Amino acid sequence: MQKSIVVTVSHDLGVEAARARVAAGLDQLRRDYVDKLAHSEVAWTENAADLKVGAFGHNMQARIEVLADSLRIEVWLPWILAALTGRIRSALADHAGQALRIGHRPKS
């Protein structure tokens, strides 16, 4: 049984700038954790990214919707990770907020 986490992060960047930062951040995460992931996929449909990640023998899915004034991030965790819901929610909000901060530039 999966557990769903929803995080909303406000921003004032507009859709295009926020989408570009999210895309750059996802690319950076995939590069940083390539050795820890069995697989990772990101598929964009307009301003929404669907993610599939396999790591440590578990598969997870997420959807990031880029809106004009916020991001809506929903993650479906396998039951084994449900105990970490609070930590995961906090980490998602922190990292998304940092990526959207004015003046932030993803590492290259």
PDB file of C-alpha atoms in Angstrom:
ATOM      1  CA  MET A   1       0.000   0.000   0.000  1.00  0.00           C
ATOM      2  CA  GLN A   2       1.404   3.363  -1.021  1.00  0.00           C
ATOM      3  CA  LYS A   3       1.383   6.568   1.018  1.00  0.00           C
ATOM      4  CA  SER A   4       0.904   9.914  -0.711  1.00  0.00           C
ATOM      5  CA  ILE A   5       2.658  13.114   0.380  1.00  0.00           C
ATOM      6  CA  VAL A   6       1.612  16.496  -1.028  1.00  0.00           C
ATOM      7  CA  VAL A   7       3.767  19.597  -0.641  1.00  0.00           C
ATOM      8  CA  THR A   8       2.952  23.053  -2.004  1.00  0.00           C
ATOM      9  CA  VAL A   9       5.712  25.650  -2.341  1.00  0.00           C
ATOM     10  CA  SER A  10       4.870  29.253  -3.215  1.00  0.00           C
ATOM     11  CA  HIS A  11       6.940  31.299  -5.638  1.00  0.00           C
ATOM     12  CA  ASP A  12       6.731  34.537  -7.608  1.00  0.00           C
ATOM     13  CA  LEU A  13       8.754  33.480 -10.652  1.00  0.00           C
ATOM     14  CA  GLY A  14       5.961  32.778 -13.107  1.00  0.00           C
ATOM     15  CA  VAL A  15       5.445  29.463 -14.847  1.00  0.00           C
ATOM     16  CA  GLU A  16       8.310  29.572 -17.359  1.00  0.00           C
ATOM     17  CA  ALA A  17      11.064  30.534 -14.916  1.00  0.00           C
ATOM     18  CA  ALA A  18       9.828  28.123 -12.256  1.00  0.00           C
ATOM     19  CA  ARG A  19       9.585  25.277 -14.792  1.00  0.00           C
ATOM     20  CA  ALA A  20      13.144  25.966 -15.974  1.00  0.00           C
ATOM     21  CA  ARG A  21      14.449  25.867 -12.394  1.00  0.00           C
ATOM     22  CA  VAL A  22      12.560  22.664 -11.625  1.00  0.00           C
ATOM     23  CA  ALA A  23      13.895  21.021 -14.806  1.00  0.00           C
ATOM     24  CA  ALA A  24      17.475  22.100 -13.991  1.00  0.00           C
ATOM     25  CA  GLY A  25      17.097  20.869 -10.412  1.00  0.00           C
ATOM     26  CA  LEU A  26      15.792  17.475 -11.518  1.00  0.00           C
ATOM     27  CA  ASP A  27      18.665  17.099 -13.988  1.00  0.00           C
ATOM     28  CA  GLN A  28      21.150  17.963 -11.230  1.00  0.00           C
ATOM     29  CA  LEU A  29      19.613  15.452  -8.807  1.00  0.00           C
ATOM     30  CA  ARG A  30      19.758  12.715 -11.442  1.00  0.00           C
ATOM     31  CA  ARG A  31      23.453  13.475 -12.052  1.00  0.00           C
ATOM     32  CA  ASP A  32      24.265  13.642  -8.326  1.00  0.00           C
ATOM     33  CA  TYR A  33      22.542  10.345  -7.481  1.00  0.00           C
ATOM     34  CA  VAL A  34      23.097   8.324 -10.676  1.00  0.00           C
ATOM     35  CA  ASP A  35      25.185   5.768  -8.760  1.00  0.00           C
ATOM     36  CA  LYS A  36      22.432   5.224  -6.168  1.00  0.00           C
ATOM     37  CA  LEU A  37      19.471   4.858  -8.535  1.00  0.00           C
ATOM     38  CA  ALA A  38      18.478   1.661 -10.297  1.00  0.00           C
ATOM     39  CA  HIS A  39      16.519   3.814 -12.739  1.00  0.00           C
ATOM     40  CA  SER A  40      15.008   7.276 -13.019  1.00  0.00           C
ATOM     41  CA  GLU A  41      12.635   8.771 -15.560  1.00  0.00           C
ATOM     42  CA  VAL A  42      11.271  12.285 -15.956  1.00  0.00           C
ATOM     43  CA  ALA A  43       8.504  12.930 -18.490  1.00  0.00           C
ATOM     44  CA  TRP A  44       7.212  16.474 -18.997  1.00  0.00           C
ATOM     45  CA  THR A  45       3.670  17.166 -20.208  1.00  0.00           C
ATOM     46  CA  GLU A  46       3.279  20.916 -20.557  1.00  0.00           C
ATOM     47  CA  ASN A  47       4.030  22.238 -17.036  1.00  0.00           C
ATOM     48  CA  ALA A  48       3.895  18.956 -15.136  1.00  0.00           C
ATOM     49  CA  ALA A  49       6.709  16.463 -14.618  1.00  0.00           C
ATOM     50  CA  ASP A  50       5.999  12.817 -13.882  1.00  0.00           C
ATOM     51  CA  LEU A  51       8.887  11.071 -12.165  1.00  0.00           C
ATOM     52  CA  LYS A  52       9.620   7.390 -11.636  1.00  0.00           C
ATOM     53  CA  VAL A  53      12.570   6.398  -9.489  1.00  0.00           C
ATOM     54  CA  GLY A  54      13.889   3.030  -8.432  1.00  0.00           C
ATOM     55  CA  ALA A  55      16.316   2.925  -5.525  1.00  0.00           C
ATOM     56  CA  PHE A  56      17.245   0.493  -2.778  1.00  0.00           C
ATOM     57  CA  GLY A  57      14.865  -2.113  -4.172  1.00  0.00           C
ATOM     58  CA  HIS A  58      11.823   0.186  -4.105  1.00  0.00           C
ATOM     59  CA  ASN A  59       9.984   2.135  -6.797  1.00  0.00           C
ATOM     60  CA  MET A  60       8.577   5.589  -6.175  1.00  0.00           C
ATOM     61  CA  GLN A  61       6.527   7.948  -8.293  1.00  0.00           C
ATOM     62  CA  ALA A  62       6.052  11.695  -8.088  1.00  0.00           C
ATOM     63  CA  ARG A  63       4.346  14.480  -9.978  1.00  0.00           C
ATOM     64  CA  ILE A  64       5.434  18.114  -9.923  1.00  0.00           C
ATOM     65  CA  GLU A  65       2.945  20.633 -11.226  1.00  0.00           C
ATOM     66  CA  VAL A  66       4.363  24.078 -11.990  1.00  0.00           C
ATOM     67  CA  LEU A  67       1.693  26.728 -11.445  1.00  0.00           C
ATOM     68  CA  ALA A  68       1.955  30.499 -11.871  1.00  0.00           C
ATOM     69  CA  ASP A  69       2.503  31.082  -8.149  1.00  0.00           C
ATOM     70  CA  SER A  70       3.374  27.687  -6.670  1.00  0.00           C
ATOM     71  CA  LEU A  71       4.631  24.167  -7.146  1.00  0.00           C
ATOM     72  CA  ARG A  72       2.470  21.227  -6.196  1.00  0.00           C
ATOM     73  CA  ILE A  73       4.587  18.171  -5.485  1.00  0.00           C
ATOM     74  CA  GLU A  74       2.957  14.810  -4.875  1.00  0.00           C
ATOM     75  CA  VAL A  75       5.045  11.762  -4.032  1.00  0.00           C
ATOM     76  CA  TRP A  76       3.782   8.202  -3.713  1.00  0.00           C
ATOM     77  CA  LEU A  77       5.970   6.255  -1.304  1.00  0.00           C
ATOM     78  CA  PRO A  78       6.069   2.494  -0.881  1.00  0.00           C
ATOM     79  CA  TRP A  79       4.653   1.356   2.458  1.00  0.00           C
ATOM     80  CA  ILE A  80       8.123   0.633   3.834  1.00  0.00           C
ATOM     81  CA  LEU A  81       9.001   4.361   3.671  1.00  0.00           C
ATOM     82  CA  ALA A  82       5.713   5.577   5.174  1.00  0.00           C
ATOM     83  CA  ALA A  83       7.379   5.977   8.593  1.00  0.00           C
ATOM     84  CA  LEU A  84       9.621   8.661   7.067  1.00  0.00           C
ATOM     85  CA  THR A  85       6.727  10.766   5.751  1.00  0.00           C
ATOM     86  CA  GLY A  86       7.438  13.781   7.991  1.00  0.00           C
ATOM     87  CA  ARG A  87      11.146  13.891   7.147  1.00  0.00           C
ATOM     88  CA  ILE A  88      10.493  13.431   3.444  1.00  0.00           C
ATOM     89  CA  ARG A  89       7.816  16.159   3.402  1.00  0.00           C
ATOM     90  CA  SER A  90      10.174  18.577   5.167  1.00  0.00           C
ATOM     91  CA  ALA A  91      13.079  17.779   2.833  1.00  0.00           C
ATOM     92  CA  LEU A  92      10.885  18.250  -0.251  1.00  0.00           C
ATOM     93  CA  ALA A  93       9.649  21.638   0.936  1.00  0.00           C
ATOM     94  CA  ASP A  94      13.166  22.803   1.861  1.00  0.00           C
ATOM     95  CA  HIS A  95      14.817  21.707  -1.376  1.00  0.00           C
ATOM     96  CA  ALA A  96      12.019  23.021  -3.598  1.00  0.00           C
ATOM     97  CA  GLY A  97      12.043  26.359  -1.774  1.00  0.00           C
ATOM     98  CA  GLN A  98      15.817  26.668  -2.170  1.00  0.00           C
ATOM     99  CA  ALA A  99      15.662  25.843  -5.876  1.00  0.00           C
ATOM    100  CA  LEU A 100      13.059  28.554  -6.464  1.00  0.00           C
ATOM    101  CA  ARG A 101      14.786  31.221  -4.387  1.00  0.00           C
ATOM    102  CA  ILE A 102      15.712  34.351  -6.318  1.00  0.00           C
ATOM    103  CA  GLY A 103      19.415  34.398  -7.074  1.00  0.00           C
ATOM    104  CA  HIS A 104      19.740  30.601  -6.836  1.00  0.00           C
ATOM    105  CA  ARG A 105      21.620  28.969  -9.663  1.00  0.00           C
ATOM    106  CA  PRO A 106      21.770  25.176  -9.948  1.00  0.00           C
ATOM    107  CA  LYS A 107      25.261  23.663  -9.910  1.00  0.00           C
ATOM    108  CA  SER A 108      26.597  22.834 -13.345  1.00  0.00           C
TER     109      SER A 108
END
